[in-house]
Amino acid sequence: MRPVIGITCKTTDWWTGAGNGLGVGYISAIEHAGGIPILLPLIQDDSCIAESFSLLDGLLLPGGPDVDPLLYAEEPQPVMGQLDVSKDRVEMSLIPRALELDLPILGVCRGIQILNVAAGGTLCQDVSMSSSNVLKHRQEAPGSYATHAISIQDGSRLLEILGQSEMRVNSFHHQAVKEPASGFVISAVTQDGIIEGIESPHHSFVIGVQFHAELMWQSNSSVNNLFAAFVRAAKTYKQQESA
Ligand code: MN
């Protein structure tokens, strides 16, 4: 039986007001890696969110708008972008429970950011605030095209999975992890010091990456390995749960 990976939706309004949606890249990445992707809508009831864990073997936190800075005790700066408070609420409810259960978690772009905030860390509201020599992190090139390099830290789980200490990745973000949450370590950085990866060594599989892995797995075998490792961890979780 394949492991079930819950992927949180974001608020959309393509048609007639608010909807819940998700980019197909996440769905096909999980499907290709051997998992069953299921979309987690932005439901209201916290007890309903809690009970949904009985269905899940892994949690994928995808990209999306900015995280409300109130959640890390900061006032909003003028450089801050759009919020999705429904998504914030659902993910802030899901993540602490997932960490407690040692459910495998993969955070992508906004996903690394909300993972960090939910675990007690902070964000840089715009990369321009962190360094005067900041690189271009909002590329104007196709999603599968890698524009900047990242250095992957020795001893990290991410290095073990990606198999190389330097690689180029895509970049579509303007915020980033500032202070990693307690218990988390930095696993990747860019030349300008922006954090592009964090992970928890205290969990079976809790990894966040700032790049859009879901747009790169088809063209980059290392990124494909990231989804494969995540789904493998979810499979192990599922087997332990049913044992
Ligand atoms: Mn970047």
CSV table of C-alpha atoms in Angstrom, one decimal, residues 26-240:
chain,number,residue,atom,x,y,z
A,26,TYR,CA,3.4,18.9,-5.9
A,27,ILE,CA,0.7,16.4,-6.9
A,28,SER,CA,2.8,14.9,-9.7
A,29,ALA,CA,6.0,14.9,-7.7
A,30,ILE,CA,4.3,12.8,-4.9
A,31,GLU,CA,2.5,10.5,-7.4
A,32,HIS,CA,5.8,9.9,-9.3
A,33,ALA,CA,7.6,9.2,-6.0
A,34,GLY,CA,5.1,6.4,-5.1
A,35,GLY,CA,2.8,8.2,-2.7
A,36,ILE,CA,-0.9,9.0,-2.8
A,37,PRO,CA,-1.3,12.8,-2.8
A,38,ILE,CA,-4.4,14.1,-1.1
A,39,LEU,CA,-5.3,17.7,-0.9
A,40,LEU,CA,-6.0,19.1,2.6
A,41,PRO,CA,-8.5,21.9,2.3
A,42,LEU,CA,-8.6,24.9,4.6
A,43,ILE,CA,-11.2,23.6,7.0
A,44,GLN,CA,-12.3,25.6,10.0
A,45,ASP,CA,-12.7,23.1,12.8
A,46,ASP,CA,-9.5,22.4,14.8
A,47,SER,CA,-10.7,19.0,16.0
A,48,CYS,CA,-11.4,18.0,12.4
A,49,ILE,CA,-7.9,19.0,11.5
A,50,ALA,CA,-6.6,16.9,14.4
A,51,GLU,CA,-8.6,13.9,13.3
A,52,SER,CA,-7.3,14.1,9.8
A,53,PHE,CA,-3.9,12.8,11.0
A,54,SER,CA,-5.4,9.3,11.1
A,55,LEU,CA,-5.4,9.5,7.3
A,56,LEU,CA,-1.9,10.7,6.8
A,57,ASP,CA,1.6,9.2,6.5
A,58,GLY,CA,3.3,12.4,5.5
A,59,LEU,CA,2.7,16.1,5.3
A,60,LEU,CA,3.8,18.3,2.4
A,61,LEU,CA,3.8,22.0,3.0
A,62,PRO,CA,3.8,23.7,-0.4
A,63,GLY,CA,4.4,27.3,-1.5
A,64,GLY,CA,2.0,30.2,-1.1
A,65,PRO,CA,1.7,33.7,0.2
A,66,ASP,CA,3.6,35.3,3.1
A,67,VAL,CA,3.2,34.1,6.7
A,68,ASP,CA,1.5,36.6,9.0
A,69,PRO,CA,4.4,38.1,11.0
A,70,LEU,CA,2.2,38.3,14.1
A,71,LEU,CA,2.8,34.5,14.3
A,72,TYR,CA,6.5,35.2,15.1
A,73,ALA,CA,5.8,38.3,17.1
A,74,GLU,CA,6.8,41.0,14.6
A,75,GLU,CA,4.9,43.9,13.2
A,76,PRO,CA,4.3,43.9,9.4
A,77,GLN,CA,7.0,45.8,7.4
A,78,PRO,CA,6.1,47.7,4.2
A,79,VAL,CA,8.0,45.1,2.1
A,80,MET,CA,5.7,42.3,3.3
A,81,GLY,CA,3.4,40.8,0.7
A,82,GLN,CA,0.0,39.1,0.6
A,83,LEU,CA,-1.3,36.9,3.5
A,84,ASP,CA,-3.5,33.8,3.5
A,85,VAL,CA,-4.7,33.7,7.1
A,86,SER,CA,-6.8,30.6,6.5
A,87,LYS,CA,-3.8,28.7,5.3
A,88,ASP,CA,-1.7,30.1,8.2
A,89,ARG,CA,-4.4,28.8,10.7
A,90,VAL,CA,-4.6,25.3,9.2
A,91,GLU,CA,-0.9,24.8,8.9
A,92,MET,CA,-0.2,26.3,12.4
A,93,SER,CA,-2.6,23.7,13.7
A,94,LEU,CA,-1.2,20.8,11.6
A,95,ILE,CA,2.6,21.3,12.0
A,96,PRO,CA,3.0,21.0,15.9
A,97,ARG,CA,0.8,17.9,15.9
A,98,ALA,CA,2.8,16.4,13.0
A,99,LEU,CA,6.1,17.1,14.8
A,100,GLU,CA,4.7,15.5,18.0
A,101,LEU,CA,3.7,12.4,16.0
A,102,ASP,CA,7.1,12.3,14.2
A,103,LEU,CA,5.1,12.3,10.9
A,104,PRO,CA,7.4,13.0,8.0
A,105,ILE,CA,7.2,16.6,6.8
A,106,LEU,CA,8.6,18.2,3.7
A,107,GLY,CA,8.3,22.0,3.4
A,108,VAL,CA,8.8,23.8,0.1
A,109,CYS,CA,9.2,27.6,-0.3
A,110,ARG,CA,6.5,29.0,2.0
A,111,GLY,CA,6.5,25.5,3.5
A,112,ILE,CA,10.0,25.9,5.0
A,113,GLN,CA,8.9,29.3,6.4
A,114,ILE,CA,5.7,28.2,8.1
A,115,LEU,CA,7.4,25.0,9.3
A,116,ASN,CA,10.0,27.2,11.0
A,117,VAL,CA,7.4,29.6,12.4
A,118,ALA,CA,5.2,26.8,13.7
A,119,ALA,CA,8.3,25.3,15.5
A,120,GLY,CA,9.1,28.7,17.1
A,121,GLY,CA,11.5,30.3,14.6
A,122,THR,CA,11.3,33.7,12.8
A,123,LEU,CA,11.3,35.0,9.2
A,124,CYS,CA,13.0,37.8,7.3
A,125,GLN,CA,10.0,39.7,5.9
A,126,ASP,CA,11.9,40.5,2.7
A,127,VAL,CA,15.4,39.3,1.7
A,128,SER,CA,16.5,42.9,1.1
A,129,MET,CA,16.3,43.4,4.9
A,130,SER,CA,18.9,40.8,5.6
A,131,SER,CA,21.9,41.8,3.6
A,132,SER,CA,23.0,44.7,1.3
A,133,ASN,CA,24.5,42.3,-1.2
A,134,VAL,CA,21.4,40.2,-1.6
A,135,LEU,CA,21.1,38.0,-4.7
A,136,LYS,CA,18.1,37.9,-7.0
A,137,HIS,CA,15.7,35.4,-5.2
A,138,ARG,CA,12.7,36.1,-7.4
A,139,GLN,CA,13.9,34.8,-10.7
A,140,GLU,CA,12.3,35.7,-14.0
A,141,ALA,CA,13.1,32.4,-15.7
A,142,PRO,CA,11.1,29.2,-16.0
A,143,GLY,CA,10.5,27.2,-12.8
A,144,SER,CA,12.6,24.2,-14.0
A,145,TYR,CA,15.6,26.5,-14.6
A,146,ALA,CA,18.1,26.9,-11.7
A,147,THR,CA,19.4,30.4,-11.3
A,148,HIS,CA,21.4,30.6,-8.0
A,149,ALA,CA,23.7,28.2,-6.2
A,150,ILE,CA,23.2,26.8,-2.7
A,151,SER,CA,25.8,25.3,-0.4
A,152,ILE,CA,24.6,22.3,1.5
A,153,GLN,CA,25.9,21.7,5.0
A,154,ASP,CA,28.2,18.8,5.9
A,155,GLY,CA,26.5,16.3,8.0
A,156,SER,CA,23.0,17.3,7.0
A,157,ARG,CA,20.2,15.0,6.0
A,158,LEU,CA,19.8,17.2,2.9
A,159,LEU,CA,23.4,16.5,1.8
A,160,GLU,CA,22.8,12.8,2.2
A,161,ILE,CA,19.7,13.0,0.0
A,162,LEU,CA,20.8,15.4,-2.7
A,163,GLY,CA,24.3,13.9,-2.8
A,164,GLN,CA,26.2,17.1,-3.6
A,165,SER,CA,27.5,20.0,-1.5
A,166,GLU,CA,26.9,22.7,-4.1
A,167,MET,CA,24.0,22.8,-6.5
A,168,ARG,CA,22.0,25.3,-8.5
A,169,VAL,CA,18.3,25.7,-7.7
A,170,ASN,CA,15.4,27.9,-8.8
A,171,SER,CA,14.3,30.8,-6.6
A,172,PHE,CA,10.8,32.3,-6.3
A,173,HIS,CA,10.7,33.9,-2.9
A,174,HIS,CA,11.1,37.2,-1.2
A,175,GLN,CA,11.0,36.0,2.4
A,176,ALA,CA,13.3,33.6,4.1
A,177,VAL,CA,14.0,31.9,7.4
A,178,LYS,CA,15.7,34.3,9.8
A,179,GLU,CA,16.2,32.5,13.1
A,180,PRO,CA,15.8,28.7,12.8
A,181,ALA,CA,13.5,27.2,15.4
A,182,SER,CA,15.1,25.7,18.4
A,183,GLY,CA,16.0,22.1,17.6
A,184,PHE,CA,16.4,22.8,13.9
A,185,VAL,CA,19.6,23.2,12.0
A,186,ILE,CA,20.5,25.1,8.8
A,187,SER,CA,21.1,22.7,6.0
A,188,ALA,CA,21.6,25.0,3.0
A,189,VAL,CA,22.5,28.7,2.3
A,190,THR,CA,23.2,31.0,-0.6
A,191,GLN,CA,26.3,33.1,-1.1
A,192,ASP,CA,24.5,36.1,0.4
A,193,GLY,CA,23.7,34.2,3.6
A,194,ILE,CA,20.0,33.6,2.9
A,195,ILE,CA,18.9,30.3,4.5
A,196,GLU,CA,17.6,27.9,1.8
A,197,GLY,CA,17.3,24.7,3.9
A,198,ILE,CA,16.5,23.7,7.5
A,199,GLU,CA,15.9,20.4,9.1
A,200,SER,CA,15.3,18.8,12.5
A,201,PRO,CA,17.9,16.1,13.5
A,202,HIS,CA,15.5,15.1,16.2
A,203,HIS,CA,12.8,13.7,13.9
A,204,SER,CA,12.7,10.9,11.4
A,205,PHE,CA,12.2,13.2,8.4
A,206,VAL,CA,11.5,16.9,8.9
A,207,ILE,CA,13.1,18.9,6.1
A,208,GLY,CA,12.4,22.3,4.5
A,209,VAL,CA,13.8,23.8,1.3
A,210,GLN,CA,13.4,27.3,0.0
A,211,PHE,CA,13.6,26.4,-3.6
A,212,HIS,CA,10.6,25.1,-5.6
A,213,ALA,CA,11.5,21.4,-5.7
A,214,GLU,CA,8.1,20.6,-7.3
A,215,LEU,CA,9.2,22.4,-10.4
A,216,MET,CA,12.7,20.8,-10.6
A,217,TRP,CA,12.2,17.0,-9.9
A,218,GLN,CA,11.7,16.1,-13.5
A,219,SER,CA,14.9,17.8,-14.7
A,220,ASN,CA,17.1,17.2,-11.7
A,221,SER,CA,17.7,13.7,-10.3
A,222,SER,CA,18.9,15.1,-6.9
A,223,VAL,CA,15.7,16.9,-6.4
A,224,ASN,CA,13.8,13.8,-7.5
A,225,ASN,CA,15.7,12.0,-4.7
A,226,LEU,CA,14.3,14.5,-2.2
A,227,PHE,CA,10.7,13.5,-3.0
A,228,ALA,CA,11.7,9.8,-3.1
A,229,ALA,CA,13.3,10.0,0.3
A,230,PHE,CA,10.3,11.8,1.7
A,231,VAL,CA,7.8,9.2,0.4
A,232,ARG,CA,10.1,6.4,1.7
A,233,ALA,CA,10.0,8.0,5.1
A,234,ALA,CA,6.2,8.2,4.9
A,235,LYS,CA,6.1,4.5,4.0
A,236,THR,CA,8.2,3.6,7.0
A,237,TYR,CA,5.9,5.7,9.2
A,238,LYS,CA,2.9,3.9,7.7
A,239,GLN,CA,4.4,0.5,8.4
A,240,GLN,CA,5.2,1.5,12.0
